[in-house]
Amino acid sequence: MKKLTGTIDQKTRKTLKAGEELLYTGIVYTARDQAHKRLSETIEKRKKLPFDLNNAIIYYTGPTPSKEKNKVGSSGPTTSSRMDKFTPLLLNKGVGSLIGKGSRSKEVVNAIKKNKAVYFITIAGAGAYLSKRIKSAEIVAYSELGAEAIRLLYVEDFPLIVAVDSHGNSIY
Amino acid sequence: MIRKINVNDISNAIAKMCIEANIVIRNDIKRALKKAFHSEKNKRAKNILKILLENADIAEKDKLAICQDTGLCVVHIEVGQDVHLIGGTLKDAVNKGVEKGYTKGYFRSSVVNDPVSRKTKAKTYPAMLTTEIVAGSKVKITVFPKGFGSENKSRIYMLNPTDGEDKIIEAVVKTVKEAGPNACPPFVVGVGIGGTFDKAALIAKKAMFRDIIKPNKDKGIRSLEARLLKEINDLNIGPMGLGGKNTCLGVNVETYPTHIAGLPVAVNINCHATRSCTRLI
């Protein structure tokens, strides 16, 4: 299976095709509902963001806590469509890749195409399985949100399927 | 003869049941997943089903939650009318048990106190508690952690009394179709037919406590369950919504008498993490 490591830049994103399966090793940032709301508000107020959005990979997940330090427990994808209303803004601000589960709105697909971004899905319902591929975790922002805080995860051979490619082709 | 039961015993039982339900996949679900894996022809779907089986093994072995969405903790308690509960209130005991189990099991705090402002930090409780007074001197507890990826896709329809079986099937299939790839297929579907608006939803949820391999005892409802399962699987949504003949692992239907003017149909969508644990005290 194809492997990708480190930054997934626009040049790499343009080579990915809807339906393609790959394994990713590198850094992803977790963000779900409340974190998206806060990031959007921060952008609108032109304030400083908690991490660099340029080519960033956002993973929609809210993990269970772990018994070990700097780790997370089960950590599968949450439903991406709930983030649809915030996603075009984040893509316009530089986010390059998204990871979640399920379909996206027309507006998101258009924003992916415009920004040459990519939307991946990972194995829905396999939180325990995926946790084994998350090697470390640290909170980057909004720790008071608990499971919804933004975390930096270092993942190894994390399974991804290209669901919407940079040309706007969708697997669904 | 009145039997005294201390609510602390209920609390302790619930704590253990929360851990078991969230970590150990139900036997019927595991069997259904294996059957789906063996019958699936679509290569990608087969591989996803294989990973879900692997996920269940990892969860049990490493004591990890099957799914990170450890849900709202639904607790249903049948209290025998010859039981006298002592040592505190049942509600407090249940919440204490859920908090203890979720903390000990390293499960997620997913409960937000104010659904409108959503301002306070998420907690593990309150449980979604329902009780029923039954005959006897025992207490039967069911713990059912409910994830919201699938709960969000659940629907209720107030059909016409003359609509009949075909319209019921249409409503259920429409709900599953709309849930599509977003609610983690393969699904397990609970259907409640009859009663009032709230009763239909409650029996749809309670239908999920039943083993999906055991069909309804009523012959007519049993055949409705089989028809629903077939029609849902014919949708070709498949695991993760990427195609395949295994869209649904099981459909459980429960019914209740209703009004001459109505036909409530509640559809409760569940994913393969249909988790529950039942104990008798």
Short mmCIF file of C-alpha atoms in Angstrom, two decimals:
data_model
loop_
_atom_site.label_atom_id
_atom_site.label_comp_id
_atom_site.label_asym_id
_atom_site.label_seq_id
_atom_site.Cartn_x
_atom_site.Cartn_y
_atom_site.Cartn_z
CA MET A 1 0.00 0.00 0.00
CA LYS A 2 1.09 3.56 -0.78
CA LYS A 3 2.74 5.36 2.15
CA LEU A 4 2.90 9.07 2.88
CA THR A 5 5.15 10.70 5.47
CA GLY A 6 5.41 14.20 6.94
CA THR A 7 3.85 17.27 5.37
CA ILE A 8 1.23 16.57 2.72
CA ASP A 9 1.77 19.60 0.52
CA GLN A 10 -0.31 20.75 -2.43
CA LYS A 11 1.91 18.98 -4.94
CA THR A 12 1.37 15.66 -3.14
CA ARG A 13 -2.33 16.31 -2.64
CA LYS A 14 -2.80 16.84 -6.37
CA THR A 15 -1.52 13.32 -7.06
CA LEU A 16 -4.09 11.63 -4.79
CA LYS A 17 -7.19 10.07 -6.35
CA ALA A 18 -10.62 9.43 -4.79
CA GLY A 19 -10.83 5.80 -3.66
CA GLU A 20 -7.08 5.40 -3.17
CA GLU A 21 -5.96 3.80 0.11
CA LEU A 22 -2.79 4.78 1.91
CA LEU A 23 -0.93 4.75 5.22
CA TYR A 24 0.15 8.05 6.74
CA THR A 25 2.98 8.74 9.18
CA GLY A 26 3.32 12.22 10.65
CA ILE A 27 1.51 14.96 12.56
CA VAL A 28 -2.23 15.54 12.65
CA TYR A 29 -4.24 17.99 14.79
CA THR A 30 -7.48 16.86 16.39
CA ALA A 31 -10.43 19.23 16.23
CA ARG A 32 -14.16 18.64 16.39
CA ASP A 33 -17.30 20.73 16.96
CA GLN A 34 -16.35 23.21 19.71
CA ALA A 35 -12.73 23.56 18.53
CA HIS A 36 -13.98 24.37 15.02
CA LYS A 37 -16.28 27.01 16.44
CA ARG A 38 -13.40 28.57 18.37
CA LEU A 39 -10.95 28.44 15.45
CA SER A 40 -13.49 30.16 13.21
CA GLU A 41 -14.14 32.86 15.79
CA THR A 42 -10.38 33.38 16.18
CA ILE A 43 -9.97 33.82 12.42
CA GLU A 44 -12.91 36.21 12.23
CA LYS A 45 -11.48 38.32 15.05
CA ARG A 46 -8.06 38.22 13.35
CA LYS A 47 -6.44 36.87 16.49
CA LYS A 48 -3.51 34.46 16.77
CA LEU A 49 -4.33 30.81 16.01
CA PRO A 50 -3.10 28.04 18.34
CA PHE A 51 -1.26 26.20 15.52
CA ASP A 52 -0.03 26.86 12.00
CA LEU A 53 -2.83 26.04 9.57
CA ASN A 54 -0.57 25.95 6.51
CA ASN A 55 -0.78 22.41 5.03
CA ALA A 56 -2.12 21.24 8.40
CA ILE A 57 -4.01 17.96 8.68
CA ILE A 58 -7.14 18.10 10.83
CA TYR A 59 -8.52 14.86 12.28
CA TYR A 60 -12.11 14.94 13.54
CA THR A 61 -11.91 12.92 16.72
CA GLY A 62 -12.57 13.16 20.44
CA PRO A 63 -10.47 10.42 22.05
CA THR A 64 -11.05 8.60 25.31
CA PRO A 65 -8.41 9.37 27.97
CA SER A 66 -5.39 7.09 28.26
CA LYS A 67 -3.83 5.38 31.24
CA GLU A 68 -0.45 6.42 29.87
CA LYS A 69 1.02 9.94 29.73
CA ASN A 70 1.11 11.70 26.34
CA LYS A 71 -1.16 9.12 24.76
CA VAL A 72 -4.83 8.81 23.90
CA GLY A 73 -7.18 5.88 24.27
CA SER A 74 -9.73 4.93 21.59
CA SER A 75 -9.66 7.50 18.86
CA GLY A 76 -11.78 6.84 15.79
CA PRO A 77 -13.29 9.45 13.46
CA THR A 78 -16.45 11.42 14.26
CA THR A 79 -19.05 12.48 11.67
CA SER A 80 -17.40 15.05 9.36
CA SER A 81 -20.60 16.72 8.12
CA ARG A 82 -21.05 18.47 11.48
CA MET A 83 -17.89 20.44 10.67
CA ASP A 84 -19.11 21.40 7.16
CA LYS A 85 -20.15 24.94 8.07
CA PHE A 86 -16.65 25.75 9.37
CA THR A 87 -14.53 23.84 6.85
CA PRO A 88 -14.41 26.22 3.81
CA LEU A 89 -12.98 29.01 6.01
CA LEU A 90 -10.27 26.72 7.41
CA LEU A 91 -9.36 25.47 3.92
CA ASN A 92 -9.13 29.06 2.66
CA LYS A 93 -6.75 29.76 5.55
CA GLY A 94 -4.36 27.00 4.57
CA VAL A 95 -5.56 23.69 6.04
CA GLY A 96 -4.56 21.06 3.48
CA SER A 97 -6.08 17.77 4.60
CA LEU A 98 -9.09 16.62 6.59
CA ILE A 99 -9.72 13.21 8.17
CA GLY A 100 -13.13 12.01 9.30
CA LYS A 101 -16.01 9.77 8.34
CA GLY A 102 -18.97 10.19 6.01
CA SER A 103 -19.97 12.56 3.23
CA ARG A 104 -19.41 16.33 2.92
CA SER A 105 -21.56 19.23 1.70
CA LYS A 106 -21.33 20.68 -1.78
CA GLU A 107 -19.74 23.82 -0.30
CA VAL A 108 -16.96 21.74 1.29
CA VAL A 109 -16.31 19.79 -1.92
CA ASN A 110 -16.07 23.09 -3.82
CA ALA A 111 -13.68 24.54 -1.23
CA ILE A 112 -11.53 21.38 -1.44
CA LYS A 113 -11.34 21.79 -5.22
CA LYS A 114 -10.60 25.51 -5.03
CA ASN A 115 -7.81 25.08 -2.46
CA LYS A 116 -6.43 21.81 -3.88
CA ALA A 117 -7.04 20.20 -0.53
CA VAL A 118 -8.04 16.59 0.23
CA TYR A 119 -10.62 14.86 2.42
CA PHE A 120 -9.69 11.46 3.79
CA ILE A 121 -11.81 8.98 5.71
CA THR A 122 -10.47 6.46 8.18
CA ILE A 123 -11.99 3.30 9.65
CA ALA A 124 -15.23 4.34 11.34
CA GLY A 125 -15.96 2.47 14.54
CA ALA A 126 -12.41 1.18 14.96
CA GLY A 127 -11.27 3.51 17.76
CA ALA A 128 -9.31 0.88 19.66
CA TYR A 129 -7.58 -0.37 16.49
CA LEU A 130 -6.62 3.17 15.44
CA SER A 131 -5.31 4.08 18.91
CA LYS A 132 -2.49 1.58 18.35
CA ARG A 133 -1.28 3.75 15.46
CA ILE A 134 -1.23 6.95 17.49
CA LYS A 135 2.22 7.08 19.02
CA SER A 136 1.98 10.29 21.03
CA ALA A 137 -0.45 13.04 21.94
CA GLU A 138 -0.16 16.51 23.48
CA ILE A 139 -2.73 19.20 24.07
CA VAL A 140 -2.17 22.29 21.92
CA ALA A 141 -5.20 24.39 22.87
CA TYR A 142 -8.54 24.54 24.69
CA SER A 143 -7.65 21.94 27.33
CA GLU A 144 -10.83 22.91 29.21
CA LEU A 145 -12.78 21.23 26.38
CA GLY A 146 -11.54 17.81 27.51
CA ALA A 147 -12.05 15.33 24.65
CA GLU A 148 -12.75 18.27 22.35
CA ALA A 149 -9.40 20.00 23.01
CA ILE A 150 -7.00 20.44 20.08
CA ARG A 151 -4.29 17.81 20.30
CA LEU A 152 -1.20 17.23 18.26
CA LEU A 153 -1.00 13.53 17.44
CA TYR A 154 1.95 11.74 15.96
CA VAL A 155 0.54 8.85 13.96
CA GLU A 156 2.30 5.93 12.33
CA ASP A 157 0.90 3.98 9.36
CA PHE A 158 -2.50 5.53 9.95
CA PRO A 159 -4.97 4.04 7.42
CA LEU A 160 -6.63 6.58 5.12
CA ILE A 161 -8.93 6.40 2.12
CA VAL A 162 -9.15 9.40 -0.21
CA ALA A 163 -12.86 10.33 -0.08
CA VAL A 164 -12.75 13.67 -1.91
CA ASP A 165 -9.66 14.43 -3.98
CA SER A 166 -8.21 17.83 -4.92
CA HIS A 167 -10.13 17.74 -8.21
CA GLY A 168 -13.43 17.42 -6.37
CA ASN A 169 -14.01 13.73 -7.19
CA SER A 170 -15.83 11.90 -4.43
CA ILE A 171 -15.89 8.25 -3.41
CA TYR A 172 -19.58 8.43 -2.45
CA MET B 1 -42.58 -10.29 51.67
CA ILE B 2 -40.63 -7.05 51.13
CA ARG B 3 -37.00 -7.44 50.09
CA LYS B 4 -34.59 -4.67 51.05
CA ILE B 5 -31.91 -3.76 48.50
CA ASN B 6 -29.27 -1.15 49.24
CA VAL B 7 -28.85 1.27 46.31
CA ASN B 8 -25.08 1.04 46.81
CA ASP B 9 -25.27 -2.51 45.45
CA ILE B 10 -27.01 -1.14 42.36
CA SER B 11 -24.38 1.60 42.07
CA ASN B 12 -21.49 -0.87 42.25
CA ALA B 13 -23.13 -3.20 39.74
CA ILE B 14 -23.65 -0.31 37.30
CA ALA B 15 -19.98 0.75 37.57
CA LYS B 16 -18.86 -2.75 36.57
CA MET B 17 -21.48 -3.01 33.83
CA CYS B 18 -20.38 0.31 32.28
CA ILE B 19 -16.86 -1.06 31.95
CA GLU B 20 -17.95 -4.40 30.52
CA ALA B 21 -20.43 -2.89 28.04
CA ASN B 22 -17.90 -0.38 26.68
CA ILE B 23 -15.01 -2.83 26.35
CA VAL B 24 -16.45 -6.24 25.53
CA ILE B 25 -18.41 -6.53 22.31
CA ARG B 26 -21.77 -8.30 22.67
CA ASN B 27 -21.72 -11.94 21.64
CA ASP B 28 -24.58 -11.57 19.16
CA ILE B 29 -22.89 -8.56 17.51
CA LYS B 30 -19.58 -10.42 17.25
CA ARG B 31 -21.31 -13.41 15.67
CA ALA B 32 -23.16 -11.15 13.22
CA LEU B 33 -19.91 -9.36 12.30
CA LYS B 34 -18.17 -12.68 11.64
CA LYS B 35 -21.08 -13.85 9.51
CA ALA B 36 -20.98 -10.56 7.58
CA PHE B 37 -17.22 -10.91 7.08
CA HIS B 38 -17.61 -14.42 5.66
CA SER B 39 -20.51 -13.51 3.37
CA GLU B 40 -19.13 -10.23 2.03
CA LYS B 41 -17.95 -10.29 -1.59
CA ASN B 42 -16.85 -6.65 -1.89
CA LYS B 43 -13.11 -6.63 -1.16
CA ARG B 44 -12.96 -3.26 0.61
CA ALA B 45 -16.09 -4.02 2.66
CA LYS B 46 -14.61 -7.36 3.69
CA ASN B 47 -11.43 -5.68 4.85
CA ILE B 48 -13.35 -3.10 6.91
CA LEU B 49 -15.33 -5.90 8.59
CA LYS B 50 -12.05 -7.65 9.35
CA ILE B 51 -10.71 -4.49 11.01
CA LEU B 52 -13.90 -4.14 13.09
CA LEU B 53 -13.40 -7.70 14.35
CA GLU B 54 -9.75 -6.90 15.10
CA ASN B 55 -10.90 -3.72 16.87
CA ALA B 56 -13.15 -5.80 19.14
CA ASP B 57 -10.25 -8.12 20.02
CA ILE B 58 -7.90 -5.19 20.79
CA ALA B 59 -10.56 -3.47 22.92
CA GLU B 60 -11.17 -6.56 25.04
CA LYS B 61 -7.49 -7.47 25.37
CA ASP B 62 -6.19 -3.99 26.17
CA LYS B 63 -9.29 -2.85 28.06
CA LEU B 64 -9.93 -0.01 25.63
CA ALA B 65 -13.32 1.35 24.65
CA ILE B 66 -14.64 -0.36 21.50
CA CYS B 67 -15.46 3.13 20.25
CA GLN B 68 -14.21 6.47 21.61
CA ASP B 69 -17.81 7.63 21.72
CA THR B 70 -18.69 5.95 24.99
CA GLY B 71 -21.92 7.83 24.63
CA LEU B 72 -24.71 8.89 26.87
CA CYS B 73 -25.17 6.09 29.34
CA VAL B 74 -28.70 4.75 28.95
CA VAL B 75 -29.76 2.84 32.06
CA HIS B 76 -33.04 0.95 32.27
CA ILE B 77 -34.06 -0.56 35.58
CA GLU B 78 -36.97 -2.89 36.24
CA VAL B 79 -37.80 -2.78 39.94
CA GLY B 80 -39.87 -5.57 41.42
CA GLN B 81 -42.82 -4.14 43.39
CA ASP B 82 -41.82 -6.18 46.43
CA VAL B 83 -38.47 -4.40 46.63
CA HIS B 84 -37.73 -1.64 49.12
CA LEU B 85 -34.73 0.42 48.02
CA ILE B 86 -32.68 1.74 50.95
CA GLY B 87 -29.46 3.72 51.47
CA GLY B 88 -30.23 6.75 49.28
CA THR B 89 -32.06 7.64 46.10
CA LEU B 90 -31.95 5.37 43.06
CA LYS B 91 -31.14 8.29 40.75
CA ASP B 92 -28.07 9.35 42.73
CA ALA B 93 -26.89 5.75 43.01
CA VAL B 94 -27.16 5.25 39.24
CA ASN B 95 -25.25 8.44 38.44
CA LYS B 96 -22.59 7.59 40.99
CA GLY B 97 -22.19 4.14 39.41
CA VAL B 98 -21.90 5.58 35.91
CA GLU B 99 -19.31 8.15 37.01
CA LYS B 100 -17.29 5.50 38.82
CA GLY B 101 -17.38 3.07 35.89
CA TYR B 102 -16.54 5.71 33.30
CA THR B 103 -13.66 7.10 35.36
CA LYS B 104 -12.22 3.68 36.16
CA GLY B 105 -12.59 2.53 32.56
CA TYR B 106 -10.94 5.67 31.13
CA PHE B 107 -14.04 6.46 29.10
CA ARG B 108 -14.91 9.76 27.56
CA SER B 109 -16.87 12.52 29.27
CA SER B 110 -19.45 13.32 26.62
CA VAL B 111 -22.30 14.80 28.66
CA VAL B 112 -22.83 18.54 28.44
CA ASN B 113 -25.06 19.94 31.17
CA ASP B 114 -26.74 22.79 29.35
CA PRO B 115 -27.68 21.70 25.82
CA VAL B 116 -28.19 25.30 24.72
CA SER B 117 -25.22 27.27 26.08
CA ARG B 118 -22.94 24.17 26.22
CA LYS B 119 -20.75 26.18 28.59
CA THR B 120 -19.80 23.81 31.36
CA LYS B 121 -17.13 21.14 31.10
CA ALA B 122 -18.38 17.77 29.83
CA LYS B 123 -19.08 15.05 32.40
CA THR B 124 -19.84 11.34 32.35
CA TYR B 125 -23.36 11.66 33.80
CA PRO B 126 -26.33 11.99 34.33
CA ALA B 127 -27.40 8.65 32.98
CA MET B 128 -30.46 8.50 30.74
CA LEU B 129 -32.43 6.64 33.39
CA THR B 130 -35.79 4.98 32.86
CA THR B 131 -37.52 2.74 35.39
CA GLU B 132 -40.37 0.30 35.29
CA ILE B 133 -42.22 -1.30 38.19
CA VAL B 134 -42.65 -5.02 37.57
CA ALA B 135 -43.83 -8.06 39.53
CA GLY B 136 -41.47 -9.80 41.94
CA SER B 137 -38.69 -8.95 44.35
CA LYS B 138 -35.71 -8.46 42.03
CA VAL B 139 -34.04 -5.57 40.27
CA LYS B 140 -33.03 -5.99 36.62
CA ILE B 141 -30.52 -3.45 35.33
CA THR B 142 -29.56 -2.80 31.72
CA VAL B 143 -26.70 -0.46 30.86
CA PHE B 144 -26.61 0.69 27.23
CA PRO B 145 -23.94 3.29 26.29
CA LYS B 146 -25.30 5.11 23.24
CA GLY B 147 -23.02 6.85 20.77
CA PHE B 148 -24.30 9.90 18.95
CA GLY B 149 -22.96 9.40 15.42
CA SER B 150 -25.85 7.01 15.00
CA GLU B 151 -28.25 8.57 17.51
CA ASN B 152 -28.21 11.80 15.46
CA LYS B 153 -29.61 9.86 12.51
CA SER B 154 -32.56 8.37 14.41
CA ARG B 155 -36.04 9.51 13.40
CA ILE B 156 -39.66 9.30 14.45
CA TYR B 157 -42.61 9.26 12.04
CA MET B 158 -46.26 9.73 12.95
CA LEU B 159 -47.80 7.66 10.15
CA ASN B 160 -51.49 7.27 9.33
CA PRO B 161 -53.37 4.34 10.86
CA THR B 162 -54.25 3.01 7.39
CA ASP B 163 -50.64 3.18 6.12
CA GLY B 164 -49.77 -0.42 6.99
CA GLU B 165 -46.59 -2.44 6.65
CA ASP B 166 -45.34 -1.01 3.33
CA LYS B 167 -45.27 2.56 4.65
CA ILE B 168 -43.53 1.38 7.83
CA ILE B 169 -40.83 -0.24 5.71
CA GLU B 170 -40.56 2.89 3.57
CA ALA B 171 -40.01 5.04 6.69
CA VAL B 172 -37.34 2.73 8.13
CA VAL B 173 -35.49 2.35 4.83
CA LYS B 174 -35.59 6.14 4.26
CA THR B 175 -34.04 6.68 7.69
CA VAL B 176 -31.24 4.19 7.03
CA LYS B 177 -30.59 5.69 3.60
CA GLU B 178 -30.26 9.16 5.11
CA ALA B 179 -27.94 7.85 7.81
CA GLY B 180 -25.84 6.51 4.91
CA PRO B 181 -22.06 6.59 5.37
CA ASN B 182 -22.22 9.13 8.24
CA ALA B 183 -23.50 6.92 11.05
CA CYS B 184 -20.88 4.11 10.86
CA PRO B 185 -22.51 1.28 8.92
CA PRO B 186 -22.89 -1.69 9.35
CA PHE B 187 -25.90 -0.69 11.42
CA VAL B 188 -28.11 -2.36 13.95
CA VAL B 189 -31.61 -0.92 13.74
CA GLY B 190 -34.16 -0.70 16.54
CA VAL B 191 -37.76 -0.01 15.50
CA GLY B 192 -40.59 0.89 17.88
CA ILE B 193 -44.10 0.77 16.43
CA GLY B 194 -47.18 2.01 18.31
CA GLY B 195 -47.82 3.75 21.61
CA THR B 196 -47.41 7.52 21.80
CA PHE B 197 -44.60 9.70 20.40
CA ASP B 198 -42.36 8.99 23.39
CA LYS B 199 -43.42 5.36 23.90
CA ALA B 200 -42.44 4.47 20.32
CA ALA B 201 -38.97 5.96 20.86
CA LEU B 202 -38.54 4.12 24.15
CA ILE B 203 -39.49 0.72 22.74
CA ALA B 204 -37.22 1.32 19.73
CA LYS B 205 -34.35 1.83 22.18
CA LYS B 206 -35.38 -1.15 24.31
CA ALA B 207 -35.54 -3.31 21.16
CA MET B 208 -31.75 -2.97 21.11
CA PHE B 209 -31.41 -4.73 24.46
CA ARG B 210 -32.58 -7.91 22.71
CA ASP B 211 -30.09 -10.28 21.11
CA ILE B 212 -30.13 -9.50 17.35
CA ILE B 213 -29.98 -13.19 16.54
CA LYS B 214 -33.27 -13.81 18.37
CA PRO B 215 -36.22 -12.62 16.28
CA ASN B 216 -39.45 -11.21 17.72
CA LYS B 217 -41.76 -13.86 19.19
CA ASP B 218 -44.73 -12.66 17.14
CA LYS B 219 -44.85 -14.30 13.71
CA GLY B 220 -46.03 -11.18 11.85
CA ILE B 221 -43.40 -8.94 13.44
CA ARG B 222 -40.74 -11.58 12.83
CA SER B 223 -41.50 -11.50 9.12
CA LEU B 224 -41.43 -7.66 9.20
CA GLU B 225 -37.96 -7.81 10.77
CA ALA B 226 -36.78 -10.14 8.00
CA ARG B 227 -38.25 -7.93 5.25
CA LEU B 228 -36.64 -4.83 6.77
CA LEU B 229 -33.24 -6.49 7.02
CA LYS B 230 -33.39 -7.57 3.39
CA GLU B 231 -34.53 -4.18 2.07
CA ILE B 232 -31.85 -2.35 4.08
CA ASN B 233 -29.11 -4.65 2.88
CA ASP B 234 -30.32 -4.23 -0.71
CA LEU B 235 -29.40 -0.53 -0.40
CA ASN B 236 -25.75 -1.53 -0.96
CA ILE B 237 -24.52 1.14 1.48
CA GLY B 238 -22.06 -1.35 2.97
CA PRO B 239 -19.47 -0.91 5.74
CA MET B 240 -18.40 2.76 6.00
CA GLY B 241 -20.83 3.49 3.16
CA LEU B 242 -18.38 2.32 0.52
CA GLY B 243 -20.61 -0.42 -0.92
CA GLY B 244 -21.21 -4.04 -0.01
CA LYS B 245 -24.11 -6.23 0.91
CA ASN B 246 -23.67 -5.88 4.67
CA THR B 247 -25.33 -2.56 5.50
CA CYS B 248 -27.16 -3.90 8.52
CA LEU B 249 -26.34 -6.63 11.03
CA GLY B 250 -29.82 -6.92 12.50
CA VAL B 251 -33.24 -5.30 12.85
CA ASN B 252 -35.20 -5.62 16.08
CA VAL B 253 -38.82 -4.50 16.08
CA GLU B 254 -40.99 -4.03 19.18
CA THR B 255 -44.64 -3.03 19.16
CA TYR B 256 -47.16 -1.58 21.59
CA PRO B 257 -50.91 -0.87 21.37
CA THR B 258 -51.67 2.55 19.92
CA HIS B 259 -54.48 5.03 19.16
CA ILE B 260 -57.08 4.42 16.42
CA ALA B 261 -55.91 7.67 14.80
CA GLY B 262 -52.21 6.97 14.63
CA LEU B 263 -49.24 4.79 13.80
CA PRO B 264 -46.03 6.07 15.44
CA VAL B 265 -42.84 4.54 14.05
CA ALA B 266 -39.54 5.29 15.79
CA VAL B 267 -36.29 4.26 14.15
CA ASN B 268 -33.23 4.13 16.39
CA ILE B 269 -30.02 3.82 14.41
CA ASN B 270 -27.12 2.01 16.07
CA CYS B 271 -23.69 1.16 14.75
CA HIS B 272 -21.80 -2.11 15.27
CA ALA B 273 -20.90 -0.71 18.72
CA THR B 274 -24.35 -1.69 19.97
CA ARG B 275 -23.22 -2.19 23.53
CA SER B 276 -25.18 -3.38 26.51
CA CYS B 277 -24.93 -5.34 29.69
CA THR B 278 -27.77 -6.74 31.81
CA ARG B 279 -27.69 -7.96 35.45
CA LEU B 280 -30.21 -9.21 37.95
CA ILE B 281 -29.95 -8.33 41.64
#
